[in-house]
Amino acid sequence: MFLIQKLHKQKKVNFSRIDLAIDDYESKIINYDRIHTAAMNGEFTSRWSKWDEVNSRQTSTNEFLGRTMYFGSQASDLFCRIYDKTLERKANSDAEIDILRIWTRLEIVYRKDRAKKLANYIVNSKLPLGHVVRGTLNQYLRFLIPSNDSNKARWKTVGWWDELLLNVSKLSLTIEKEAKTIEDMTNWLDQQISPTIAAVVKAQGGDLAWLRSILVKGSKRLSQKHKDAINQYVRKELTA
């Protein structure tokens, strides 16, 4: 946390990725097998639209060398990774001490604008990093007690997940999309439909009456987003 605060003060530092982790050295709460079973049984809800698992095994014995679950796309700016840390250490070391623990690690990866927003939040909120990780989990993932109710949103949260997220609020790091400008719209017209317009005009011998008719109809369907873009463009032109 101190490092993030220190780097945040530097003008030329750009946070492109931040990984935060929770280690459960005895897998009492964050338990890989329990989480995997719940996921396979559909006993969870999530704002992430997908989950994956990646397993590796020893060729000669078929024993697991590694087990990892991903909630959210690994190509996205925010996802969760849960893996068997004991297996990872066993695969990388011959020391017996490495395999005595039942160690599960949960990591959340924040990239690009999510990483920047996270860094700002950490510096401004001054909350412990563990609080930040658990707040993100509270926003994006919930494991459930099965019920006959067809709506999972009404299922109760399972006890061990409640214990993990005790006393933390949901942390949303949603990035608001910038409003489209007239320049954006002009570029979209040029790139996407200018060949179509040109084909119709050419087929009709250069007659633009059909296009004027379409424009009149379109002017009656302008949304507030379009009106805001027009006003912004006009103001910019007046002050240029």
Tab-separated table of C-alpha atoms in Angstrom:
chain	number	residue	atom	x	y	z
A	1	MET	CA	0.000	0.000	0.000
A	2	PHE	CA	2.873	2.358	0.847
A	3	LEU	CA	4.405	1.723	-2.583
A	4	ILE	CA	1.133	2.603	-4.362
A	5	GLN	CA	0.831	5.797	-2.313
A	6	LYS	CA	4.410	6.763	-3.086
A	7	LEU	CA	4.118	6.043	-6.809
A	8	HIS	CA	0.784	7.863	-6.987
A	9	LYS	CA	2.572	11.113	-6.105
A	10	GLN	CA	4.853	10.813	-9.117
A	11	LYS	CA	3.525	12.675	-12.167
A	12	LYS	CA	5.052	10.331	-14.744
A	13	VAL	CA	3.856	7.077	-13.151
A	14	ASN	CA	1.043	5.244	-14.948
A	15	PHE	CA	-0.756	2.375	-13.225
A	16	SER	CA	-1.400	-0.106	-16.040
A	17	ARG	CA	-1.918	-3.178	-13.837
A	18	ILE	CA	-2.364	-3.936	-10.137
A	19	ASP	CA	-2.699	-7.463	-8.699
A	20	LEU	CA	-4.039	-7.850	-5.166
A	21	ALA	CA	-4.162	-11.199	-3.364
A	22	ILE	CA	-5.615	-12.913	-0.312
A	23	ASP	CA	-3.791	-16.002	0.972
A	24	ASP	CA	-5.588	-18.625	3.034
A	25	TYR	CA	-2.696	-20.768	4.253
A	26	GLU	CA	-4.986	-23.476	5.625
A	27	SER	CA	-7.864	-23.078	3.142
A	28	LYS	CA	-10.344	-22.621	5.984
A	29	ILE	CA	-12.396	-19.956	4.184
A	30	ILE	CA	-10.946	-19.692	0.679
A	31	ASN	CA	-10.893	-23.377	-0.166
A	32	TYR	CA	-10.243	-24.354	-3.788
A	33	ASP	CA	-12.234	-27.604	-3.721
A	34	ARG	CA	-15.226	-25.979	-2.026
A	35	ILE	CA	-15.269	-23.051	-4.453
A	36	HIS	CA	-14.878	-25.357	-7.438
A	37	THR	CA	-17.762	-27.560	-6.279
A	38	ALA	CA	-20.007	-24.527	-5.757
A	39	ALA	CA	-19.135	-23.213	-9.209
A	40	MET	CA	-19.779	-26.564	-10.887
A	41	ASN	CA	-23.167	-26.774	-9.126
A	42	GLY	CA	-24.087	-23.222	-10.115
A	43	GLU	CA	-24.294	-22.154	-6.485
A	44	PHE	CA	-23.128	-18.598	-7.070
A	45	THR	CA	-24.068	-15.352	-8.790
A	46	SER	CA	-21.638	-12.968	-10.420
A	47	ARG	CA	-21.400	-9.745	-12.374
A	48	TRP	CA	-18.745	-11.552	-14.400
A	49	SER	CA	-20.444	-13.337	-17.282
A	50	LYS	CA	-18.130	-16.359	-17.441
A	51	TRP	CA	-15.803	-18.566	-15.442
A	52	ASP	CA	-13.064	-20.940	-16.587
A	53	GLU	CA	-10.730	-23.483	-15.100
A	54	VAL	CA	-7.235	-24.486	-16.177
A	55	ASN	CA	-5.683	-27.725	-14.908
A	56	SER	CA	-2.287	-29.287	-15.533
A	57	ARG	CA	-1.268	-32.880	-14.707
A	58	GLN	CA	1.837	-35.006	-14.514
A	59	THR	CA	2.040	-37.243	-17.585
A	60	SER	CA	3.356	-40.346	-15.815
A	61	THR	CA	1.067	-40.306	-12.764
A	62	ASN	CA	-1.835	-38.104	-13.896
A	63	GLU	CA	-1.504	-36.190	-10.620
A	64	PHE	CA	-2.448	-32.521	-10.583
A	65	LEU	CA	0.425	-30.080	-11.042
A	66	GLY	CA	-1.782	-27.036	-10.969
A	67	ARG	CA	-5.426	-25.993	-10.664
A	68	THR	CA	-6.729	-22.501	-11.384
A	69	MET	CA	-10.199	-20.976	-11.686
A	70	TYR	CA	-10.937	-17.655	-13.393
A	71	PHE	CA	-14.039	-15.570	-12.802
A	72	GLY	CA	-14.301	-13.057	-15.618
A	73	SER	CA	-12.395	-12.971	-18.898
A	74	GLN	CA	-8.609	-12.950	-18.628
A	75	ALA	CA	-8.632	-10.430	-21.478
A	76	SER	CA	-10.774	-7.986	-19.499
A	77	ASP	CA	-9.657	-5.122	-17.265
A	78	LEU	CA	-10.932	-6.811	-14.100
A	79	PHE	CA	-11.053	-10.508	-13.220
A	80	CYS	CA	-10.558	-12.896	-10.309
A	81	ARG	CA	-8.160	-15.819	-10.199
A	82	ILE	CA	-8.263	-18.570	-7.554
A	83	TYR	CA	-5.639	-21.291	-7.499
A	84	ASP	CA	-4.128	-24.087	-5.476
A	85	LYS	CA	-0.925	-22.482	-4.184
A	86	THR	CA	0.230	-25.739	-2.576
A	87	LEU	CA	0.315	-27.486	-5.951
A	88	GLU	CA	2.190	-24.572	-7.480
A	89	ARG	CA	4.860	-24.744	-4.775
A	90	LYS	CA	5.040	-28.515	-5.034
A	91	ALA	CA	5.635	-28.269	-8.781
A	92	ASN	CA	8.438	-25.741	-8.262
A	93	SER	CA	10.209	-27.310	-5.303
A	94	ASP	CA	11.317	-30.681	-3.943
A	95	ALA	CA	11.130	-29.560	-0.315
A	96	GLU	CA	8.588	-31.504	1.717
A	97	ILE	CA	7.773	-28.437	3.792
A	98	ASP	CA	6.168	-26.894	0.731
A	99	ILE	CA	3.435	-29.491	0.496
A	100	LEU	CA	2.357	-29.651	4.127
A	101	ARG	CA	0.002	-26.694	3.888
A	102	ILE	CA	-3.354	-26.671	2.103
A	103	TRP	CA	-2.826	-23.220	0.671
A	104	THR	CA	-5.331	-21.419	-1.593
A	105	ARG	CA	-4.671	-17.989	-3.084
A	106	LEU	CA	-7.315	-15.603	-4.448
A	107	GLU	CA	-6.119	-12.769	-6.670
A	108	ILE	CA	-7.920	-9.914	-8.377
A	109	VAL	CA	-6.288	-8.376	-11.437
A	110	TYR	CA	-7.016	-4.722	-12.227
A	111	ARG	CA	-5.834	-3.366	-15.571
A	112	LYS	CA	-5.756	-0.078	-17.497
A	113	ASP	CA	-8.396	2.414	-16.317
A	114	ARG	CA	-9.506	0.023	-13.565
A	115	ALA	CA	-5.966	0.017	-12.190
A	116	LYS	CA	-5.818	3.821	-12.282
A	117	LYS	CA	-9.165	4.127	-10.559
A	118	LEU	CA	-8.114	1.551	-7.964
A	119	ALA	CA	-4.892	3.451	-7.215
A	120	ASN	CA	-6.869	6.664	-6.720
A	121	TYR	CA	-9.299	4.866	-4.431
A	122	ILE	CA	-6.534	3.322	-2.333
A	123	VAL	CA	-4.798	6.674	-1.863
A	124	ASN	CA	-7.954	8.662	-1.128
A	125	SER	CA	-9.809	6.130	1.039
A	126	LYS	CA	-6.738	5.083	3.046
A	127	LEU	CA	-8.375	1.692	3.634
A	128	PRO	CA	-6.262	-1.492	4.043
A	129	LEU	CA	-5.621	-3.431	0.836
A	130	GLY	CA	-7.493	-6.424	2.246
A	131	HIS	CA	-10.573	-4.247	2.593
A	132	VAL	CA	-10.212	-3.152	-1.035
A	133	VAL	CA	-9.933	-6.727	-2.361
A	134	ARG	CA	-12.902	-7.924	-0.329
A	135	GLY	CA	-14.934	-4.878	-1.378
A	136	THR	CA	-14.336	-5.783	-5.022
A	137	LEU	CA	-15.370	-9.383	-4.357
A	138	ASN	CA	-18.509	-8.149	-2.606
A	139	GLN	CA	-19.428	-6.212	-5.735
A	140	TYR	CA	-18.746	-8.961	-8.272
A	141	LEU	CA	-19.159	-12.422	-6.757
A	142	ARG	CA	-21.408	-14.199	-4.237
A	143	PHE	CA	-21.583	-17.881	-3.279
A	144	LEU	CA	-24.984	-19.180	-2.237
A	145	ILE	CA	-26.956	-21.672	-0.220
A	146	PRO	CA	-29.090	-23.694	-2.687
A	147	SER	CA	-32.824	-23.023	-2.540
A	148	ASN	CA	-35.985	-24.033	-4.385
A	149	ASP	CA	-36.486	-20.386	-5.341
A	150	SER	CA	-35.974	-20.033	-9.114
A	151	ASN	CA	-34.425	-16.595	-8.596
A	152	LYS	CA	-30.840	-16.984	-7.394
A	153	ALA	CA	-30.775	-13.348	-6.308
A	154	ARG	CA	-33.005	-14.377	-3.396
A	155	TRP	CA	-30.780	-17.253	-2.297
A	156	LYS	CA	-28.931	-16.616	0.963
A	157	THR	CA	-25.183	-16.125	0.951
A	158	VAL	CA	-23.265	-19.152	2.205
A	159	GLY	CA	-21.673	-18.727	5.636
A	160	TRP	CA	-18.002	-18.975	4.649
A	161	TRP	CA	-18.400	-16.257	1.995
A	162	ASP	CA	-20.201	-14.028	4.504
A	163	GLU	CA	-17.293	-14.563	6.875
A	164	LEU	CA	-14.781	-13.536	4.217
A	165	LEU	CA	-16.655	-10.329	3.331
A	166	LEU	CA	-17.651	-9.389	6.866
A	167	ASN	CA	-17.923	-5.616	7.433
A	168	VAL	CA	-16.932	-4.524	3.916
A	169	SER	CA	-19.021	-2.445	1.533
A	170	LYS	CA	-19.262	-3.131	-2.194
A	171	LEU	CA	-16.528	-1.443	-4.203
A	172	SER	CA	-17.511	-0.496	-7.737
A	173	LEU	CA	-14.767	0.524	-10.145
A	174	THR	CA	-17.060	1.066	-13.124
A	175	ILE	CA	-15.559	3.193	-15.871
A	176	GLU	CA	-18.063	5.581	-17.386
A	177	LYS	CA	-17.920	5.737	-21.157
A	178	GLU	CA	-17.298	9.171	-22.596
A	179	ALA	CA	-20.182	10.681	-24.532
A	180	LYS	CA	-19.836	10.455	-28.297
A	181	THR	CA	-18.893	13.731	-29.948
A	182	ILE	CA	-19.927	15.022	-33.377
A	183	GLU	CA	-16.381	14.246	-34.520
A	184	ASP	CA	-16.812	10.634	-33.331
A	185	MET	CA	-20.117	10.365	-35.184
A	186	THR	CA	-18.612	11.846	-38.359
A	187	ASN	CA	-15.737	9.376	-38.217
A	188	TRP	CA	-18.172	6.482	-37.676
A	189	LEU	CA	-20.227	7.533	-40.725
A	190	ASP	CA	-17.057	7.760	-42.802
A	191	GLN	CA	-15.694	4.387	-41.710
A	192	GLN	CA	-18.879	2.330	-41.526
A	193	ILE	CA	-21.560	3.479	-43.956
A	194	SER	CA	-20.029	5.913	-46.475
A	195	PRO	CA	-19.616	3.101	-49.078
A	196	THR	CA	-23.294	2.173	-48.645
A	197	ILE	CA	-24.416	5.788	-49.120
A	198	ALA	CA	-22.157	6.156	-52.154
A	199	ALA	CA	-23.565	2.972	-53.717
A	200	VAL	CA	-27.194	4.139	-53.323
A	201	VAL	CA	-26.431	7.631	-54.679
A	202	LYS	CA	-24.613	6.190	-57.663
A	203	ALA	CA	-27.406	3.701	-58.372
A	204	GLN	CA	-29.960	6.543	-58.323
A	205	GLY	CA	-27.958	8.699	-60.679
A	206	GLY	CA	-26.873	11.195	-58.038
A	207	ASP	CA	-30.395	11.927	-56.780
A	208	LEU	CA	-30.232	12.896	-53.076
A	209	ALA	CA	-33.984	13.209	-52.453
A	210	TRP	CA	-34.064	9.848	-50.616
A	211	LEU	CA	-31.203	10.960	-48.357
A	212	ARG	CA	-32.924	14.239	-47.473
A	213	SER	CA	-36.059	12.272	-46.586
A	214	ILE	CA	-34.064	10.013	-44.262
A	215	LEU	CA	-32.414	13.019	-42.593
A	216	VAL	CA	-35.787	14.666	-41.935
A	217	LYS	CA	-37.083	11.500	-40.286
A	218	GLY	CA	-33.874	11.129	-38.284
A	219	SER	CA	-34.072	14.688	-36.950
A	220	LYS	CA	-37.324	13.748	-35.237
A	221	ARG	CA	-35.661	10.849	-33.423
A	222	LEU	CA	-32.693	12.628	-31.860
A	223	SER	CA	-31.953	11.406	-28.327
A	224	GLN	CA	-30.626	13.564	-25.509
A	225	LYS	CA	-27.183	12.153	-26.257
A	226	HIS	CA	-27.377	13.526	-29.801
A	227	LYS	CA	-28.652	16.920	-28.626
A	228	ASP	CA	-25.854	17.201	-26.066
A	229	ALA	CA	-23.260	16.405	-28.743
A	230	ILE	CA	-24.741	19.063	-31.044
A	231	ASN	CA	-24.702	21.715	-28.315
A	232	GLN	CA	-21.129	20.838	-27.357
A	233	TYR	CA	-20.010	21.107	-30.978
A	234	VAL	CA	-21.776	24.463	-31.498
A	235	ARG	CA	-20.237	25.919	-28.329
A	236	LYS	CA	-16.792	24.789	-29.404
A	237	GLU	CA	-17.217	26.349	-32.839
A	238	LEU	CA	-18.361	29.655	-31.330
A	239	THR	CA	-15.340	29.866	-29.040
A	240	ALA	CA	-12.837	28.764	-31.690
